PDB file of C-alpha atoms in Angstrom:
ATOM      1  CA  MET A  12      19.189 -19.004  -5.392  1.00  0.00           C
ATOM      2  CA  ALA A  13      20.854 -18.246  -2.106  1.00  0.00           C
ATOM      3  CA  PRO A  14      18.443 -16.927   0.525  1.00  0.00           C
ATOM      4  CA  ILE A  15      18.120 -13.143   0.576  1.00  0.00           C
ATOM      5  CA  THR A  16      17.559 -11.365   3.869  1.00  0.00           C
ATOM      6  CA  ALA A  17      16.206  -7.844   4.154  1.00  0.00           C
ATOM      7  CA  LYS A  18      16.139  -5.887   7.407  1.00  0.00           C
ATOM      8  CA  ARG A  19      14.307  -2.621   7.839  1.00  0.00           C
ATOM      9  CA  LYS A  20      13.187  -0.172  10.468  1.00  0.00           C
ATOM     10  CA  MET A  21      10.035   1.688   9.632  1.00  0.00           C
ATOM     11  CA  THR A  22      10.051   5.437  10.164  1.00  0.00           C
ATOM     12  CA  ARG A  23       6.931   7.495  10.645  1.00  0.00           C
ATOM     13  CA  THR A  24       7.282   8.984   7.145  1.00  0.00           C
ATOM     14  CA  GLN A  25       7.823   5.570   5.544  1.00  0.00           C
ATOM     15  CA  TYR A  26       4.797   4.172   7.328  1.00  0.00           C
ATOM     16  CA  ARG A  27       2.608   7.058   6.154  1.00  0.00           C
ATOM     17  CA  LYS A  28       3.790   6.638   2.539  1.00  0.00           C
ATOM     18  CA  PHE A  29       3.328   2.883   2.731  1.00  0.00           C
ATOM     19  CA  LEU A  30      -0.190   3.276   4.124  1.00  0.00           C
ATOM     20  CA  TYR A  31      -1.299   5.614   1.339  1.00  0.00           C
ATOM     21  CA  PHE A  32       0.432   3.462  -1.235  1.00  0.00           C
ATOM     22  CA  ALA A  33      -1.394   0.383   0.020  1.00  0.00           C
ATOM     23  CA  ILE A  34      -4.726   2.232  -0.079  1.00  0.00           C
ATOM     24  CA  PHE A  35      -4.625   4.047  -3.371  1.00  0.00           C
ATOM     25  CA  ARG A  36      -2.253   1.944  -5.456  1.00  0.00           C
ATOM     26  CA  ARG A  37      -3.313  -1.558  -4.438  1.00  0.00           C
ATOM     27  CA  THR A  38      -5.507  -1.657  -7.499  1.00  0.00           C
ATOM     28  CA  ARG A  39      -5.369   0.829 -10.312  1.00  0.00           C
ATOM     29  CA  TRP A  40      -9.139   1.166 -10.154  1.00  0.00           C
ATOM     30  CA  THR A  41      -9.488   2.603  -6.644  1.00  0.00           C
ATOM     31  CA  LEU A  42      -9.537   6.259  -7.673  1.00  0.00           C
ATOM     32  CA  PRO A  43     -11.628   5.712 -10.830  1.00  0.00           C
ATOM     33  CA  TYR A  44     -14.232   3.846  -8.725  1.00  0.00           C
ATOM     34  CA  ILE A  45     -14.366   6.738  -6.285  1.00  0.00           C
ATOM     35  CA  ILE A  46     -14.752   9.215  -9.160  1.00  0.00           C
ATOM     36  CA  VAL A  47     -17.547   7.197 -10.821  1.00  0.00           C
ATOM     37  CA  ILE A  48     -19.424   6.804  -7.538  1.00  0.00           C
ATOM     38  CA  SER A  49     -19.072  10.552  -6.939  1.00  0.00           C
ATOM     39  CA  MET A  50     -20.447  11.215 -10.427  1.00  0.00           C
ATOM     40  CA  ILE A  51     -23.436   8.969  -9.745  1.00  0.00           C
ATOM     41  CA  GLY A  52     -23.983  10.758  -6.442  1.00  0.00           C
ATOM     42  CA  GLY A  53     -23.676  14.113  -8.216  1.00  0.00           C
ATOM     43  CA  PHE A  54     -26.250  12.999 -10.763  1.00  0.00           C
ATOM     44  CA  PHE A  55     -28.756  11.913  -8.126  1.00  0.00           C
ATOM     45  CA  THR A  56     -28.133  15.081  -6.109  1.00  0.00           C
ATOM     46  CA  SER A  57     -28.858  17.149  -9.221  1.00  0.00           C
ATOM     47  CA  ILE A  58     -32.094  15.197  -9.771  1.00  0.00           C
ATOM     48  CA  TYR A  59     -33.107  15.686  -6.142  1.00  0.00           C
ATOM     49  CA  VAL A  60     -32.532  19.433  -6.364  1.00  0.00           C
ATOM     50  CA  LYS A  61     -34.345  19.414  -9.730  1.00  0.00           C
ATOM     51  CA  ASP A  62     -31.570  21.343 -11.416  1.00  0.00           C
ATOM     52  CA  MET A  63     -29.891  19.244 -14.115  1.00  0.00           C
ATOM     53  CA  LYS A  64     -27.477  21.893 -15.362  1.00  0.00           C
ATOM     54  CA  VAL A  65     -23.936  20.729 -16.117  1.00  0.00           C
ATOM     55  CA  PRO A  66     -22.190  23.194 -13.757  1.00  0.00           C
ATOM     56  CA  TYR A  67     -24.293  21.994 -10.802  1.00  0.00           C
ATOM     57  CA  PHE A  68     -23.609  18.369 -11.713  1.00  0.00           C
ATOM     58  CA  ILE A  69     -19.855  19.071 -11.850  1.00  0.00           C
ATOM     59  CA  MET A  70     -19.910  20.997  -8.570  1.00  0.00           C
ATOM     60  CA  ASN A  71     -21.882  18.202  -6.857  1.00  0.00           C
ATOM     61  CA  THR A  72     -19.476  15.579  -8.193  1.00  0.00           C
ATOM     62  CA  ILE A  73     -16.393  17.517  -7.065  1.00  0.00           C
ATOM     63  CA  PHE A  74     -17.977  18.145  -3.659  1.00  0.00           C
ATOM     64  CA  LEU A  75     -18.780  14.440  -3.152  1.00  0.00           C
ATOM     65  CA  LEU A  76     -15.329  13.421  -4.390  1.00  0.00           C
ATOM     66  CA  ALA A  77     -13.665  15.834  -1.970  1.00  0.00           C
ATOM     67  CA  ILE A  78     -15.792  14.610   0.944  1.00  0.00           C
ATOM     68  CA  THR A  79     -14.959  10.976   0.128  1.00  0.00           C
ATOM     69  CA  LEU A  80     -11.221  11.613  -0.174  1.00  0.00           C
ATOM     70  CA  ILE A  81     -11.166  13.684   3.015  1.00  0.00           C
ATOM     71  CA  PHE A  82     -13.014  10.899   4.842  1.00  0.00           C
ATOM     72  CA  MET A  83     -10.522   8.292   3.594  1.00  0.00           C
ATOM     73  CA  ILE A  84      -7.499  10.425   4.479  1.00  0.00           C
ATOM     74  CA  VAL A  85      -8.824  11.205   7.972  1.00  0.00           C
ATOM     75  CA  ARG A  86      -9.544   7.524   8.541  1.00  0.00           C
ATOM     76  CA  TYR A  87      -6.030   6.458   7.594  1.00  0.00           C
ATOM     77  CA  GLU A  88      -4.401   9.326   9.453  1.00  0.00           C
ATOM     78  CA  GLN A  89      -6.270   8.139  12.546  1.00  0.00           C
ATOM     79  CA  ARG A  90      -4.805   4.679  11.978  1.00  0.00           C
ATOM     80  CA  ASN A  91      -1.352   6.207  11.692  1.00  0.00           C
ATOM     81  CA  ILE A  92      -1.869   8.170  14.915  1.00  0.00           C
ATOM     82  CA  LYS A  93      -3.178   5.049  16.668  1.00  0.00           C
ATOM     83  CA  TYR A  94      -0.005   3.116  15.879  1.00  0.00           C
ATOM     84  CA  SER A  95       2.134   6.095  16.825  1.00  0.00           C
ATOM     85  CA  ARG A  96       0.463   6.492  20.222  1.00  0.00           C
ATOM     86  CA  MET A  97       0.168   2.778  20.869  1.00  0.00           C
ATOM     87  CA  SER A  98       3.869   2.262  21.212  1.00  0.00           C
ATOM     88  CA  ARG A  99       5.715   5.130  19.642  1.00  0.00           C
ATOM     89  CA  ARG A 100       9.142   3.944  20.642  1.00  0.00           C
ATOM     90  CA  GLU A 101       8.418   0.282  20.059  1.00  0.00           C
ATOM     91  CA  PHE A 102       6.596   0.524  16.732  1.00  0.00           C
ATOM     92  CA  TYR A 103       9.221   2.629  15.021  1.00  0.00           C
ATOM     93  CA  SER A 104      12.249   0.997  16.651  1.00  0.00           C
ATOM     94  CA  ILE A 105      11.442  -2.603  15.699  1.00  0.00           C
ATOM     95  CA  THR A 106      13.689  -4.154  13.071  1.00  0.00           C
ATOM     96  CA  HIS A 107      11.617  -6.231  10.677  1.00  0.00           C
ATOM     97  CA  VAL A 108      13.356  -9.161   9.010  1.00  0.00           C
ATOM     98  CA  LEU A 109      12.237 -10.682   5.721  1.00  0.00           C
ATOM     99  CA  ASN A 110      13.893 -13.858   4.491  1.00  0.00           C
ATOM    100  CA  PHE A 111      13.361 -14.915   0.896  1.00  0.00           C
ATOM    101  CA  SER A 112      14.274 -18.554   0.345  1.00  0.00           C
ATOM    102  CA  LYS A 113      13.573 -20.914  -2.515  1.00  0.00           C
ATOM    103  CA  ASN A 114      10.085 -21.961  -1.386  1.00  0.00           C
ATOM    104  CA  LYS A 115       8.879 -19.361   1.100  1.00  0.00           C
ATOM    105  CA  ILE A 116       9.015 -15.857   2.479  1.00  0.00           C
ATOM    106  CA  SER A 117       9.562 -15.572   6.207  1.00  0.00           C
ATOM    107  CA  VAL A 118       8.440 -12.371   7.961  1.00  0.00           C
ATOM    108  CA  GLY A 119       9.405 -11.614  11.532  1.00  0.00           C
ATOM    109  CA  VAL A 120      10.903  -9.239  14.029  1.00  0.00           C
ATOM    110  CA  GLU A 121      14.580  -9.290  14.889  1.00  0.00           C
ATOM    111  CA  GLY A 122      15.157 -10.902  18.260  1.00  0.00           C
ATOM    112  CA  ALA A 123      11.757 -12.622  18.355  1.00  0.00           C
ATOM    113  CA  ASN A 124      11.408 -16.369  17.965  1.00  0.00           C
ATOM    114  CA  ARG A 125       8.109 -16.146  16.109  1.00  0.00           C
ATOM    115  CA  ARG A 126       8.064 -15.789  12.330  1.00  0.00           C
ATOM    116  CA  THR A 127       5.263 -16.062   9.835  1.00  0.00           C
ATOM    117  CA  GLU A 128       5.994 -18.005   6.691  1.00  0.00           C
ATOM    118  CA  TYR A 129       4.256 -17.650   3.347  1.00  0.00           C
ATOM    119  CA  SER A 130       4.723 -19.722   0.238  1.00  0.00           C
ATOM    120  CA  TYR A 131       5.077 -17.825  -3.014  1.00  0.00           C
ATOM    121  CA  ASP A 132       1.681 -19.202  -4.071  1.00  0.00           C
ATOM    122  CA  GLN A 133       0.109 -17.313  -1.162  1.00  0.00           C
ATOM    123  CA  VAL A 134       1.433 -13.960  -2.390  1.00  0.00           C
ATOM    124  CA  VAL A 135      -1.510 -11.976  -3.762  1.00  0.00           C
ATOM    125  CA  GLN A 136       0.450  -9.217  -5.470  1.00  0.00           C
ATOM    126  CA  VAL A 137       3.906  -7.656  -5.726  1.00  0.00           C
ATOM    127  CA  LEU A 138       4.076  -3.970  -6.642  1.00  0.00           C
ATOM    128  CA  GLU A 139       7.337  -2.366  -7.693  1.00  0.00           C
ATOM    129  CA  GLY A 140       7.432   1.360  -7.086  1.00  0.00           C
ATOM    130  CA  ARG A 141      10.264   3.754  -7.715  1.00  0.00           C
ATOM    131  CA  THR A 142      11.907   3.218  -4.327  1.00  0.00           C
ATOM    132  CA  MET A 143      10.248   0.158  -2.821  1.00  0.00           C
ATOM    133  CA  LEU A 144       8.753  -3.258  -3.392  1.00  0.00           C
ATOM    134  CA  THR A 145       5.401  -3.904  -1.731  1.00  0.00           C
ATOM    135  CA  ILE A 146       4.374  -7.511  -1.188  1.00  0.00           C
ATOM    136  CA  PHE A 147       0.701  -8.271  -0.451  1.00  0.00           C
ATOM    137  CA  PHE A 148       0.213 -11.580   1.342  1.00  0.00           C
ATOM    138  CA  THR A 149      -3.527 -10.990   1.643  1.00  0.00           C
ATOM    139  CA  PRO A 150      -5.606  -8.104   0.287  1.00  0.00           C
ATOM    140  CA  ASN A 151      -5.308  -6.447   3.728  1.00  0.00           C
ATOM    141  CA  PHE A 152      -1.792  -7.446   4.825  1.00  0.00           C
ATOM    142  CA  ALA A 153       1.315  -6.230   3.095  1.00  0.00           C
ATOM    143  CA  THR A 154       4.921  -5.439   3.780  1.00  0.00           C
ATOM    144  CA  TYR A 155       7.506  -3.471   1.901  1.00  0.00           C
ATOM    145  CA  ILE A 156      11.203  -3.422   1.216  1.00  0.00           C
ATOM    146  CA  SER A 157      12.911  -0.153   0.467  1.00  0.00           C
ATOM    147  CA  LYS A 158      16.008   0.257  -1.691  1.00  0.00           C
ATOM    148  CA  LYS A 159      17.523   2.057   1.293  1.00  0.00           C
ATOM    149  CA  ASP A 160      17.182  -1.079   3.402  1.00  0.00           C
ATOM    150  CA  MET A 161      19.248  -3.227   1.042  1.00  0.00           C
ATOM    151  CA  GLY A 162      22.215  -2.706  -1.173  1.00  0.00           C
ATOM    152  CA  TRP A 163      21.416  -1.854  -4.778  1.00  0.00           C
ATOM    153  CA  GLU A 164      22.735  -5.162  -6.123  1.00  0.00           C
ATOM    154  CA  GLN A 165      20.861  -7.243  -3.569  1.00  0.00           C
ATOM    155  CA  TYR A 166      17.686  -5.212  -4.209  1.00  0.00           C
ATOM    156  CA  GLU A 167      17.947  -5.826  -7.967  1.00  0.00           C
ATOM    157  CA  ASN A 168      18.534  -9.562  -7.382  1.00  0.00           C
ATOM    158  CA  LEU A 169      15.482  -9.737  -5.132  1.00  0.00           C
ATOM    159  CA  LYS A 170      13.392  -7.790  -7.628  1.00  0.00           C
ATOM    160  CA  GLU A 171      14.305 -10.167 -10.463  1.00  0.00           C
ATOM    161  CA  TYR A 172      13.681 -13.191  -8.257  1.00  0.00           C
ATOM    162  CA  LEU A 173      10.248 -11.906  -7.217  1.00  0.00           C
ATOM    163  CA  LYS A 174       9.368 -11.162 -10.857  1.00  0.00           C
ATOM    164  CA  GLN A 175      10.196 -14.767 -11.661  1.00  0.00           C
ATOM    165  CA  ARG A 176       8.358 -16.263  -8.669  1.00  0.00           C
ATOM    166  CA  ALA A 177       5.271 -14.017  -8.708  1.00  0.00           C
ATOM    167  CA  GLY A 178       4.762 -14.116 -12.471  1.00  0.00           C
ATOM    168  CA  GLU A 179       1.509 -12.383 -13.371  1.00  0.00           C
ATOM    169  CA  LYS A 180       1.139 -11.081  -9.814  1.00  0.00           C
ATOM    170  CA  TYR A 181       4.151  -8.771 -10.264  1.00  0.00           C
ATOM    171  CA  PHE A 182       3.412  -5.229 -11.396  1.00  0.00           C
ATOM    172  CA  LYS A 183       5.675  -2.284 -12.005  1.00  0.00           C
ATOM    173  CA  ILE A 184       3.811   0.937 -11.370  1.00  0.00           C
ATOM    174  CA  ARG A 185       4.566   4.608 -11.623  1.00  0.00           C
ATOM    175  CA  SER A 186       4.634   6.007  -8.182  1.00  0.00           C
ATOM    176  CA  PHE A 187       6.070   8.650  -5.945  1.00  0.00           C
ATOM    177  CA  LEU A 188       7.325   5.798  -3.735  1.00  0.00           C
TER     178      LEU A 188
END
């Protein structure tokens, strides 16, 4: 395979979508875990209040679920605002370059001499959404490639190559992204 190069500039909207995607879609169990924990909390709250009626249990569960989701959203919105304030012009004007060669993925910034290289064995997960590929190098570090950033043919070639290289780590998911 000839090396494939992808260049992208991240917009504020893309970053926000990517952040939520990385949070809630990283594993398919994130939301079910939150729901189960909220149900357990609702159960114990009902016991504490000494009112074990189903409507109170459901209301407690929904309340705890809403509080948890609001907390998570506020936390990640704060992260988004932090990056926006930190270097608004710099953060969103940087061109990220990803090079996919036979043995490694190279991630860097256009014009910078420093690049980080990862072997395909180091890739934790590759998620294919409707409009982007998200590559997790660690559970907490990921990058994405949008169809807009590449031509359709090159994007399809890269997608097939990553399916082949990642094997069981490659997942196609239904997503708004």
